[in-house]
mmCIF file of C-alpha atoms and ligand atoms in Angstrom:
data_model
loop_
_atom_site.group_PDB
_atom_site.id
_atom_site.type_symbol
_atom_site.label_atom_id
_atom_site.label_comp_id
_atom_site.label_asym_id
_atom_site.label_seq_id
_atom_site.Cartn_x
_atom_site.Cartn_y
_atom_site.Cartn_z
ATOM 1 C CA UNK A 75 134.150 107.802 109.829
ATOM 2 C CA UNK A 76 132.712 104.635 107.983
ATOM 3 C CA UNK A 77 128.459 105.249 107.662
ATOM 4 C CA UNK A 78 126.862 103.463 110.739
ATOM 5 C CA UNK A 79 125.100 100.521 110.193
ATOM 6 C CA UNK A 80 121.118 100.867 111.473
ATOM 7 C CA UNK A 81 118.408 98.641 111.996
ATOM 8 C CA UNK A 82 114.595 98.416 112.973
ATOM 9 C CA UNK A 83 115.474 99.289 116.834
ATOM 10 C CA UNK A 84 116.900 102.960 115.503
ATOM 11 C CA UNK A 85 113.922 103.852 113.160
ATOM 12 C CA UNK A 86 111.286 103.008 116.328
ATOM 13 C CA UNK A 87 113.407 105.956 118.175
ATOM 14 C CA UNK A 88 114.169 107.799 114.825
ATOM 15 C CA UNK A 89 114.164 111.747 115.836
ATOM 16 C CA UNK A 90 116.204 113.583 113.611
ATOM 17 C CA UNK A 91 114.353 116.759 111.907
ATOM 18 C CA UNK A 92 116.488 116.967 108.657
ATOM 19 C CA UNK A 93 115.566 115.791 105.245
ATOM 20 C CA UNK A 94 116.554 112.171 105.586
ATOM 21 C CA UNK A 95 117.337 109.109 102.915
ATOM 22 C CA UNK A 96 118.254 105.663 103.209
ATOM 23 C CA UNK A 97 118.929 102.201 101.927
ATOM 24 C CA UNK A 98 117.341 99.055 103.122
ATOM 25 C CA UNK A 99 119.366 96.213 102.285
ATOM 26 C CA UNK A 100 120.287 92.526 103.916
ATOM 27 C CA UNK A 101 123.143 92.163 103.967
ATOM 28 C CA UNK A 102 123.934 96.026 103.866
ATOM 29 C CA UNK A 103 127.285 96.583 105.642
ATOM 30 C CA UNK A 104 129.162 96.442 102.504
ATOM 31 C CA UNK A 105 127.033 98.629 100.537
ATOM 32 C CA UNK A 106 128.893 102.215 99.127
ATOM 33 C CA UNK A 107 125.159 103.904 98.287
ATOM 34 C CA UNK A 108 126.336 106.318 101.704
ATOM 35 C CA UNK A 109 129.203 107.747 100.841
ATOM 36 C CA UNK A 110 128.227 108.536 97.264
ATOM 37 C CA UNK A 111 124.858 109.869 98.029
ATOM 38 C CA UNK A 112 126.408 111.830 101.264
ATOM 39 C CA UNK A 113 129.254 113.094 98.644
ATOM 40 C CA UNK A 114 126.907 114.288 96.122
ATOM 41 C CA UNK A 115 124.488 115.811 99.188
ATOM 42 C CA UNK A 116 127.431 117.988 100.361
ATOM 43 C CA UNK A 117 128.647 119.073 97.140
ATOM 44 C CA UNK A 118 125.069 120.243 96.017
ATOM 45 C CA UNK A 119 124.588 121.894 99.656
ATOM 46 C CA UNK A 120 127.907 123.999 98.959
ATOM 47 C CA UNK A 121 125.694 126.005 96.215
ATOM 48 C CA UNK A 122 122.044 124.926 97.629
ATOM 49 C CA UNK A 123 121.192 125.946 101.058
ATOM 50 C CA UNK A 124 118.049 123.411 100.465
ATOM 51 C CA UNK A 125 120.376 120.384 100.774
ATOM 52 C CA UNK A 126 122.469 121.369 104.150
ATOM 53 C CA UNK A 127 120.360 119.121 106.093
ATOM 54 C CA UNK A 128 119.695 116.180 103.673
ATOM 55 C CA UNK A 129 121.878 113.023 104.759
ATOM 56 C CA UNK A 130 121.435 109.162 103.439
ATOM 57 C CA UNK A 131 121.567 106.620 106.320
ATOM 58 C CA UNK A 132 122.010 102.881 105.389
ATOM 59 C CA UNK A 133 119.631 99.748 107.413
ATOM 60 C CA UNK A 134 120.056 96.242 107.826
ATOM 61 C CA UNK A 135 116.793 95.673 107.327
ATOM 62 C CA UNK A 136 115.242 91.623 107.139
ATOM 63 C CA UNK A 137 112.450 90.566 104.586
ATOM 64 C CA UNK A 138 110.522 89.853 107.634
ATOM 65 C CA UNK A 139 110.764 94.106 109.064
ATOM 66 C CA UNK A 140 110.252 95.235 106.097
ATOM 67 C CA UNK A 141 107.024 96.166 106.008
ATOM 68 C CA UNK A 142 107.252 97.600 109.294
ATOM 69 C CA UNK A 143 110.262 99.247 108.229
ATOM 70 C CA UNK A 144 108.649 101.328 105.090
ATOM 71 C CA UNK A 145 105.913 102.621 107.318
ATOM 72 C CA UNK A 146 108.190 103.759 109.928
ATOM 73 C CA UNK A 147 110.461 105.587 107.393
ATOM 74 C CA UNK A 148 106.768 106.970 105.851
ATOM 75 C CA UNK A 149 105.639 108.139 109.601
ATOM 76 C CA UNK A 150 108.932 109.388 110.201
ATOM 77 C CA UNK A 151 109.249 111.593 106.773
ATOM 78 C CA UNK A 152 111.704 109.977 105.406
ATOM 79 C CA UNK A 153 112.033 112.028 101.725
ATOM 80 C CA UNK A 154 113.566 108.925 99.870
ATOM 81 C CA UNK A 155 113.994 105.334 100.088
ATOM 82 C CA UNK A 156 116.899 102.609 98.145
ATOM 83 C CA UNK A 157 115.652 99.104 98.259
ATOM 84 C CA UNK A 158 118.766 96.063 97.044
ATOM 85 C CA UNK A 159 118.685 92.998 98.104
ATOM 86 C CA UNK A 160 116.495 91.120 99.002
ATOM 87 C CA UNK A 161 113.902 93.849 99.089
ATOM 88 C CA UNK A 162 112.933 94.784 95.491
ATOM 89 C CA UNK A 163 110.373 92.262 94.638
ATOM 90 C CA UNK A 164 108.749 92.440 97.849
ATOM 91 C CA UNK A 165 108.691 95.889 97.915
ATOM 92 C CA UNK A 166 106.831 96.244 94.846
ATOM 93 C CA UNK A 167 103.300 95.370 96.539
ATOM 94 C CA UNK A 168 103.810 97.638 99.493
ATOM 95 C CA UNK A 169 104.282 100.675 97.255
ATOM 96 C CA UNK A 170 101.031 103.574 96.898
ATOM 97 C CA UNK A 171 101.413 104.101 93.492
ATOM 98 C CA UNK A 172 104.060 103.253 90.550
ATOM 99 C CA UNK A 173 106.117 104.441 88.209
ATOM 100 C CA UNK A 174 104.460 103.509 84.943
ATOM 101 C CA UNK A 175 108.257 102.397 83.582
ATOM 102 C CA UNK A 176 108.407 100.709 86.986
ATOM 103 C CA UNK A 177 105.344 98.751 86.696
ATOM 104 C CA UNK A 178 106.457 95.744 84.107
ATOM 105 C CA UNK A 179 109.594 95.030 85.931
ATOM 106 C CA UNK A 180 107.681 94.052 89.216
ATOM 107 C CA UNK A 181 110.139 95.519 91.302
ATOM 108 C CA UNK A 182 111.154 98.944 92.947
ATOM 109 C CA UNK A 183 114.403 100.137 94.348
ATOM 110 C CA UNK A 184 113.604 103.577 94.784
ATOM 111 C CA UNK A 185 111.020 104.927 96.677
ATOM 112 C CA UNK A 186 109.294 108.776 96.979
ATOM 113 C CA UNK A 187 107.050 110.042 100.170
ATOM 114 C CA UNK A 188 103.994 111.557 99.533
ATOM 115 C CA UNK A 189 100.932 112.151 101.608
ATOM 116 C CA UNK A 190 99.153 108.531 100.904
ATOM 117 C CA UNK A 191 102.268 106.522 100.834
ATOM 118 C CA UNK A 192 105.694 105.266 98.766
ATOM 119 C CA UNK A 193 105.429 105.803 95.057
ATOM 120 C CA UNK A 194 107.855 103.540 93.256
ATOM 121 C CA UNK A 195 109.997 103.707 90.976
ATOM 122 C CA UNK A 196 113.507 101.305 89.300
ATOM 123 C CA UNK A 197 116.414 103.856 88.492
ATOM 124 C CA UNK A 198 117.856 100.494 87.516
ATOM 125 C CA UNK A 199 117.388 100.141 84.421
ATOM 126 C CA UNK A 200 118.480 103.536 83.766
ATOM 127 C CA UNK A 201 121.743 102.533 85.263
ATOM 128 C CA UNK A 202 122.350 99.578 82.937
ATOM 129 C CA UNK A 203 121.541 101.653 79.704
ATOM 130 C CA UNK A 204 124.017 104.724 80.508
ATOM 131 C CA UNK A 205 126.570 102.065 82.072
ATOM 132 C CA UNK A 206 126.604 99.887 78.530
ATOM 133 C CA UNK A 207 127.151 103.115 76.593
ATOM 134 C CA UNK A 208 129.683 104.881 79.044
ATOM 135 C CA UNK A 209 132.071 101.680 79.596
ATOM 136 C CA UNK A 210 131.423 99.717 76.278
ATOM 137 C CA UNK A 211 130.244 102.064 73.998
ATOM 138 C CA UNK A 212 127.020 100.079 72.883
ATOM 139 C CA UNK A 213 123.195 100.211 73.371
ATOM 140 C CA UNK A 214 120.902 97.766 73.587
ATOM 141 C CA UNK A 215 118.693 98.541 70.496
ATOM 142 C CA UNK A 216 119.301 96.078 67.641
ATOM 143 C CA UNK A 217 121.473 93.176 69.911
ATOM 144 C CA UNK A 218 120.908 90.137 70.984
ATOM 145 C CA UNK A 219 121.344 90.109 74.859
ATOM 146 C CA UNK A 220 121.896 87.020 77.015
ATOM 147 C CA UNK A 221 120.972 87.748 80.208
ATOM 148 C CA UNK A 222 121.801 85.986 83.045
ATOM 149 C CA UNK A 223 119.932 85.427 86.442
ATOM 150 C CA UNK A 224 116.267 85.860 86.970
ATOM 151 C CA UNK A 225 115.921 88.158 90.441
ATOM 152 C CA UNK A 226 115.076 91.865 90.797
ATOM 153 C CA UNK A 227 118.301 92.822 89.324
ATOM 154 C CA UNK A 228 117.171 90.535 86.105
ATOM 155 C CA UNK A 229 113.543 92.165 86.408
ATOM 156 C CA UNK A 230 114.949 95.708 85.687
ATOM 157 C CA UNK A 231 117.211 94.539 83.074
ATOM 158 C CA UNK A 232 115.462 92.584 80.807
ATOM 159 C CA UNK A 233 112.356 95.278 80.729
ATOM 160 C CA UNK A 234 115.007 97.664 79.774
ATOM 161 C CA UNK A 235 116.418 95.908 76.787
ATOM 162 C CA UNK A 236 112.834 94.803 75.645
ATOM 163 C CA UNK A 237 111.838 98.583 75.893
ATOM 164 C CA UNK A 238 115.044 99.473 74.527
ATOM 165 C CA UNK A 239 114.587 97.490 71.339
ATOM 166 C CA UNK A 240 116.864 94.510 71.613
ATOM 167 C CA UNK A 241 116.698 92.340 68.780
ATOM 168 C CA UNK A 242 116.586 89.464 71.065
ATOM 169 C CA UNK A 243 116.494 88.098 74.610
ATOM 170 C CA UNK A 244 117.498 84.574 75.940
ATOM 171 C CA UNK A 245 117.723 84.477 79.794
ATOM 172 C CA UNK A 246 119.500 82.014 81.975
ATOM 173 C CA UNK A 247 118.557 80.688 85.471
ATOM 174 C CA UNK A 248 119.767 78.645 87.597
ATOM 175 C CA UNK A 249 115.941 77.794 89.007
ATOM 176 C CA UNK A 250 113.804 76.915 86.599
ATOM 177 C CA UNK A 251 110.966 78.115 88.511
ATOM 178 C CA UNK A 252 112.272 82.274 88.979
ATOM 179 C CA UNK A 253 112.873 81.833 84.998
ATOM 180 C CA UNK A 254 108.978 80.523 84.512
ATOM 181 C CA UNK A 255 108.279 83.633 86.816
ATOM 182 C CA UNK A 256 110.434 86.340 85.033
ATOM 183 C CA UNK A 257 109.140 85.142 81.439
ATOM 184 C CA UNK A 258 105.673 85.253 82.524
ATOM 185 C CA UNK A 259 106.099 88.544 84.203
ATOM 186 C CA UNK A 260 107.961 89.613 80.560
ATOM 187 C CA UNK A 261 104.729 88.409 78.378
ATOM 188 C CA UNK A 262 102.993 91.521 77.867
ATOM 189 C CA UNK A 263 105.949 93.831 77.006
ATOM 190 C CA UNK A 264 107.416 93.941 73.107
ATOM 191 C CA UNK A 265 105.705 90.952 72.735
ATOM 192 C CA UNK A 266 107.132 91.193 68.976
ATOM 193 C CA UNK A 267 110.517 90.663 70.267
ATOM 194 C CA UNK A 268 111.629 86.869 70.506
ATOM 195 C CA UNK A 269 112.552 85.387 74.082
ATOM 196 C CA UNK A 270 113.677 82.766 75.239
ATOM 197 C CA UNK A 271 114.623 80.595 78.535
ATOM 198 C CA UNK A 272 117.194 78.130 79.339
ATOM 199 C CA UNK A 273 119.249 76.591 81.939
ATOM 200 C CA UNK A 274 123.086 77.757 82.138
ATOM 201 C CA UNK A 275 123.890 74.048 82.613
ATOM 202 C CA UNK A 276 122.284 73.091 78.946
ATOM 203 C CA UNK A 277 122.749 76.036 76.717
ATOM 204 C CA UNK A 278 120.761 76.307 73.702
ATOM 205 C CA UNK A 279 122.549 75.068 70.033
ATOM 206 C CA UNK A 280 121.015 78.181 68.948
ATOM 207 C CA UNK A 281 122.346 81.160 70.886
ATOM 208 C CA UNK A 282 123.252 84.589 68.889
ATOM 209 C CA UNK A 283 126.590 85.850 67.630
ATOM 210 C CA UNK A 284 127.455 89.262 68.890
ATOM 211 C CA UNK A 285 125.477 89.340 72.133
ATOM 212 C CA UNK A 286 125.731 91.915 74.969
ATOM 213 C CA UNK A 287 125.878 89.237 77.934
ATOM 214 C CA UNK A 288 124.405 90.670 80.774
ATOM 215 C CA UNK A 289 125.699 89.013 84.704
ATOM 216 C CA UNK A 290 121.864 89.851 86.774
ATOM 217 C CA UNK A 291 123.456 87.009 89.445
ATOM 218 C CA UNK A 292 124.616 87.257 92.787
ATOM 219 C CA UNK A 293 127.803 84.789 91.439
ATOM 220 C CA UNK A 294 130.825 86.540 91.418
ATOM 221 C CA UNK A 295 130.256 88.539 94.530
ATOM 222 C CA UNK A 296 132.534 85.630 96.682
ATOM 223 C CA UNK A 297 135.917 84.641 95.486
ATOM 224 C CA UNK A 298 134.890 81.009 95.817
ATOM 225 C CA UNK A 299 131.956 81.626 93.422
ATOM 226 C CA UNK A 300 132.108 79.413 90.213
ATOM 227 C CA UNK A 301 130.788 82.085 87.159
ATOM 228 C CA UNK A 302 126.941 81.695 86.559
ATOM 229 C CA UNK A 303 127.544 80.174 83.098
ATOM 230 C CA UNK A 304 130.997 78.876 80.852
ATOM 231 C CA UNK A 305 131.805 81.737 78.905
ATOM 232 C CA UNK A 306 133.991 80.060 76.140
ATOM 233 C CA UNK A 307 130.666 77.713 75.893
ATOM 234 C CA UNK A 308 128.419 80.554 74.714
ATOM 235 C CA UNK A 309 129.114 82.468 70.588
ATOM 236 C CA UNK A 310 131.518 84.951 70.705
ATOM 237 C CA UNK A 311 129.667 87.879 72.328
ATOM 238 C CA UNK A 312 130.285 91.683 71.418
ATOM 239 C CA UNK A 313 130.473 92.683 75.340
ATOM 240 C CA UNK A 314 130.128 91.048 78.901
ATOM 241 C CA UNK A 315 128.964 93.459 81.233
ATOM 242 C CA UNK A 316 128.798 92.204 85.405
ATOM 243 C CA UNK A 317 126.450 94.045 87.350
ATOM 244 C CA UNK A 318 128.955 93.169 90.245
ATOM 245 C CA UNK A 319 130.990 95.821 90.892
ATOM 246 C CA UNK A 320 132.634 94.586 94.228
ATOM 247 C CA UNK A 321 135.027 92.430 93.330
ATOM 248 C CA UNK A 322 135.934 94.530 90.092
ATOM 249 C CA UNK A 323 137.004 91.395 88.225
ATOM 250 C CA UNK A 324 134.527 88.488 88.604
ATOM 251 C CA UNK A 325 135.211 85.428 87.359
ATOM 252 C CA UNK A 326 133.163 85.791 84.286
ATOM 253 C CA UNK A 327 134.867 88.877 83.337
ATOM 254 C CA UNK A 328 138.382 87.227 84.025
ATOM 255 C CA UNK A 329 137.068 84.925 81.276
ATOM 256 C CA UNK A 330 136.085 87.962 79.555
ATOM 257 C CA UNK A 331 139.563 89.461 79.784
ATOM 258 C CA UNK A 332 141.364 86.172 78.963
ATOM 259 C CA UNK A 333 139.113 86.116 75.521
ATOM 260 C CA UNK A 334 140.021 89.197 74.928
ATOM 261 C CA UNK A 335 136.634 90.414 74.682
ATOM 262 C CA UNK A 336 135.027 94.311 76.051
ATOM 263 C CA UNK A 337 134.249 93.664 79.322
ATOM 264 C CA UNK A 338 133.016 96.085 81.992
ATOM 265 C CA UNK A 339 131.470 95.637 85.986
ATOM 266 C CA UNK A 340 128.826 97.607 87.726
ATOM 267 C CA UNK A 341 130.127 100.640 89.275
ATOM 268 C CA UNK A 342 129.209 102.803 86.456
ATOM 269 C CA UNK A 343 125.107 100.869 86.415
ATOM 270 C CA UNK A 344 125.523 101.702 90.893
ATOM 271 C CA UNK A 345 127.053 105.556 90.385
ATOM 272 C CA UNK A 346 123.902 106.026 87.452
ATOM 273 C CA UNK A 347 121.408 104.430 89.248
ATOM 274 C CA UNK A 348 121.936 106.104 92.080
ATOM 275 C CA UNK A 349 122.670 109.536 90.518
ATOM 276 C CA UNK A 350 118.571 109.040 88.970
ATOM 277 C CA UNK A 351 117.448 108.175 92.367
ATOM 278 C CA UNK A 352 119.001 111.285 93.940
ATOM 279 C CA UNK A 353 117.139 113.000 90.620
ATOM 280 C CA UNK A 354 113.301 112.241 91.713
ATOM 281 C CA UNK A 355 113.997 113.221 95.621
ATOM 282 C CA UNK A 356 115.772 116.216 95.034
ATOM 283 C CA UNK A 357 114.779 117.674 90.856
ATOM 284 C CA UNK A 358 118.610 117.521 90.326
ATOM 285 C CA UNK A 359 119.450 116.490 87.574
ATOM 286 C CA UNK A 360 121.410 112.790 87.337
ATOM 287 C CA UNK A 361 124.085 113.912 84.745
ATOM 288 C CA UNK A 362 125.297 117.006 87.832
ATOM 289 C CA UNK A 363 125.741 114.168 90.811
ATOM 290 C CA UNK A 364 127.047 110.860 88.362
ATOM 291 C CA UNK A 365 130.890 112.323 88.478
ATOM 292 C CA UNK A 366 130.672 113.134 92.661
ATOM 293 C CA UNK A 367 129.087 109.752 93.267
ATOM 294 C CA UNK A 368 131.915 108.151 91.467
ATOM 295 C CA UNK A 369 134.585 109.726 92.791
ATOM 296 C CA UNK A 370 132.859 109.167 95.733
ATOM 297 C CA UNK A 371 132.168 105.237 95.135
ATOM 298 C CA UNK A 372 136.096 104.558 94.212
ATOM 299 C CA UNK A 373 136.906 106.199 97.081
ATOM 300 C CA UNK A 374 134.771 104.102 99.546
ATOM 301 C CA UNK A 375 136.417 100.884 97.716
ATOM 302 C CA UNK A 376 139.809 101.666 97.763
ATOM 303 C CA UNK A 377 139.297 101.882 101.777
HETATM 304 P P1 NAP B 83 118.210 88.531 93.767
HETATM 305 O O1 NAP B 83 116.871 89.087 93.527
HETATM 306 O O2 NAP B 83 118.521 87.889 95.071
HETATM 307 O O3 NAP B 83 118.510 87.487 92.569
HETATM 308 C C1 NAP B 83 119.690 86.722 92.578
HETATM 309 C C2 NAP B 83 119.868 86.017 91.246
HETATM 310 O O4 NAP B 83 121.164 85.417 91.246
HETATM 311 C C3 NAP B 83 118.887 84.904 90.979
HETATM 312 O O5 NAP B 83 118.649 84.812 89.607
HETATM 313 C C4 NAP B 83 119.630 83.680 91.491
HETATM 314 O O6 NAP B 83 119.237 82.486 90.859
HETATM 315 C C5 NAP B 83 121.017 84.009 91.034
HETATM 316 N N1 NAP B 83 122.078 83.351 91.799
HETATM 317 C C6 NAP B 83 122.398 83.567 93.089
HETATM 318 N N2 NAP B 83 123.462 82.826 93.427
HETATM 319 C C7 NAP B 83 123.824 82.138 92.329
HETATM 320 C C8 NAP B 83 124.844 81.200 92.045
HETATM 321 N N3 NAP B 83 125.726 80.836 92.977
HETATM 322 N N4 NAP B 83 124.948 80.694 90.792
HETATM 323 C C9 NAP B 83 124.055 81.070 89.841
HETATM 324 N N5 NAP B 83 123.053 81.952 90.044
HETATM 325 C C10 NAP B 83 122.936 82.479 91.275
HETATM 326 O O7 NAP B 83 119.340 89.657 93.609
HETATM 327 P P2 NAP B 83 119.298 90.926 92.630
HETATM 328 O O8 NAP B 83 118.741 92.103 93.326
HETATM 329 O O9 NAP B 83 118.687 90.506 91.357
HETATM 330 O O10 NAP B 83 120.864 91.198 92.439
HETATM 331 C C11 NAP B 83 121.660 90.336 91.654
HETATM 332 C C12 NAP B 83 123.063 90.886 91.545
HETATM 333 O O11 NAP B 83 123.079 92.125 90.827
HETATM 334 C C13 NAP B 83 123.716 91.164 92.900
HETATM 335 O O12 NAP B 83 125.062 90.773 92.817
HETATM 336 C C14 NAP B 83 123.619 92.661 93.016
HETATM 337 O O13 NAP B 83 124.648 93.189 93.836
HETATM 338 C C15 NAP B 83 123.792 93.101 91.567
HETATM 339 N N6 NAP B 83 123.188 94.430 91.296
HETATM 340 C C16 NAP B 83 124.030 95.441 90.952
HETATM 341 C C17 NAP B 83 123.495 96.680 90.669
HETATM 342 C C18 NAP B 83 124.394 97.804 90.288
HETATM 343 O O14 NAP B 83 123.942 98.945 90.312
HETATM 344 N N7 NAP B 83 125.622 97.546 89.879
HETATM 345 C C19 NAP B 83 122.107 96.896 90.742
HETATM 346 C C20 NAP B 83 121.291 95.837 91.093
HETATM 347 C C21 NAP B 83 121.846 94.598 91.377
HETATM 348 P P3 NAP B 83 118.100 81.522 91.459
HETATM 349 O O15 NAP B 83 116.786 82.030 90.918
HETATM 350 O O16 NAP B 83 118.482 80.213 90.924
HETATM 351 O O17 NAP B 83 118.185 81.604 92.950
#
């Protein structure tokens, strides 16, 4: 049976005494973080009496309950916490304490009880890295990347490939304003590395050969969605990755496909991201849960 979803009204009555996890999300119903975290729960509890009572439960939670929503979850010992959209931003200034890898991207998506509140941490960027090398066999050190979209997703991101040594990074927003915001935010970290803003409706002359593009947008997740930028417009990049995983085939990496160029979409970045969440509730290691949670995750799609 498909994971129930929750909301505010079942955490003010929460009672259950096992180790519980969850994802706060709006929209959430279409989310597969249950089934692979529940999948990779029951595996480790067939060799781990520890985990027999650990289950992930998934919230339609509103920016406006959130903050009632964390310190429920905190009051009700919640061990673990996912935070996707719209929640990662905001989620950031409720937080005890921070990851110091956390800190630059301004936003959390995983959150840790302790006694004085959430610590926070962003598994996301973790996700991206091992995603890029698993699916197109490349790394961010040394590239130009072309990132596109400026929201928490983008946060994560473009932190990573600064601290991963990109050669370069040009972003690409739709609002000027979140692109002021994420390049301000970006200042202080490799500030030797060149940056650079733009609109996706007036590219730059000057854009890189060879880039990793990055898709950080929501566009793509409806059929009707045009891409978030003209592909054939942009140099001939070296890989498009889509953090959209559901549908598999975006419109930017149709394009992608129709160039002929290595493409790839998010499931591996959700399966690794979520594998390192699992990691700081539970010690496990991500690299023992990554092949469960995607077994798990094609599973829940194909349905
Ligand atoms: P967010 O904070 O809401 O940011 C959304 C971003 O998408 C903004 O930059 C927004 O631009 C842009 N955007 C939205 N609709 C657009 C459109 N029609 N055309 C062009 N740009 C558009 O969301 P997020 O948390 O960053 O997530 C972004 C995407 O990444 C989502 O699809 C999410 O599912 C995906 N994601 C996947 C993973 C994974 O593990 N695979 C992890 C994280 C996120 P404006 O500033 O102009 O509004």
């Amino acid at each position: 049976m498909a994971d129930p979803v929750l909301t505010l009204h079942e955490l003010e009555t929460w009672s259950r005494t096992g180790t519980s996890l969850a994802v706060l999300g709006h929209p959430i119903a279409h989310s597969i973080s249950p089934p692979m975290h529940n999948a990779a729960l029951a595996e480790l509890a067939r060799d781990d009496a520890r985990f027999a009572d650990w289950k992930y439960f998934r919230f339609d939670i509103t920016p406006n309950e959130l903050p009632r929503a964390l310190d429920l979850l905190h009051a009700k010992n919640f061990r673990g916490v996912n935070l996707t959209v719209p929640h990662k931003r905001i989620a950031f200034d409720r937080v005890a304490q921070i990851d110091p890898a956390a800190r630059p991207a301004g936003a959390v998506n995983t959150l840790r009880w302790a006694e004085e509140g959430w610590h926070g941490f962003n598994t996301d960027g973790y996700g991206l890295t091992a995603a890029i090398q698993e699916n197109l066999g490349t790394e961010f050190a040394g590239h130009h990347v072309i990132l596109l979209g400026a929201g928490g997703a983008a946060r994560g991101a473009s932190v990573e490939c600064l601290q991963r040594g990109c050669a370069s990074l040009w972003v690409a927003n739709r609002t000027r304003e979140n692109l002021e915001q994420l390049l301000a935010t970006l200042a202080a970290v490799r500030p030797d590395i060149p940056r650079r803003g733009f609109s996706p409706a007036s590219l730059p002359t000057d854009l890189p050969l060879g880039a990793i593009v990055v898709n950080a947008t929501s566009a793509g997740l409806r059929a009707s969605d045009a891409p978030p930028i003209v592909l054939s417009d942009l140099p001939r990049p070296a890989a498009v990755f889509d953090m959209i995983y559901n549908p598999p085939l975006t419109p930017l990496l149709a394009a992608a496909r129709d160039h002929g160029w290595l493409h790839a979409n998010g499931l591996s970045m959700l399966v690794h991201q979520g594998a390192k969440a699992l990691e700081i509730w539970s010690d496990v290691p991500a690299t023992r849960t990554a092949n469960t949670m995607l077994r798990a995750a094609h599973r829940a799609l194909a349905r």
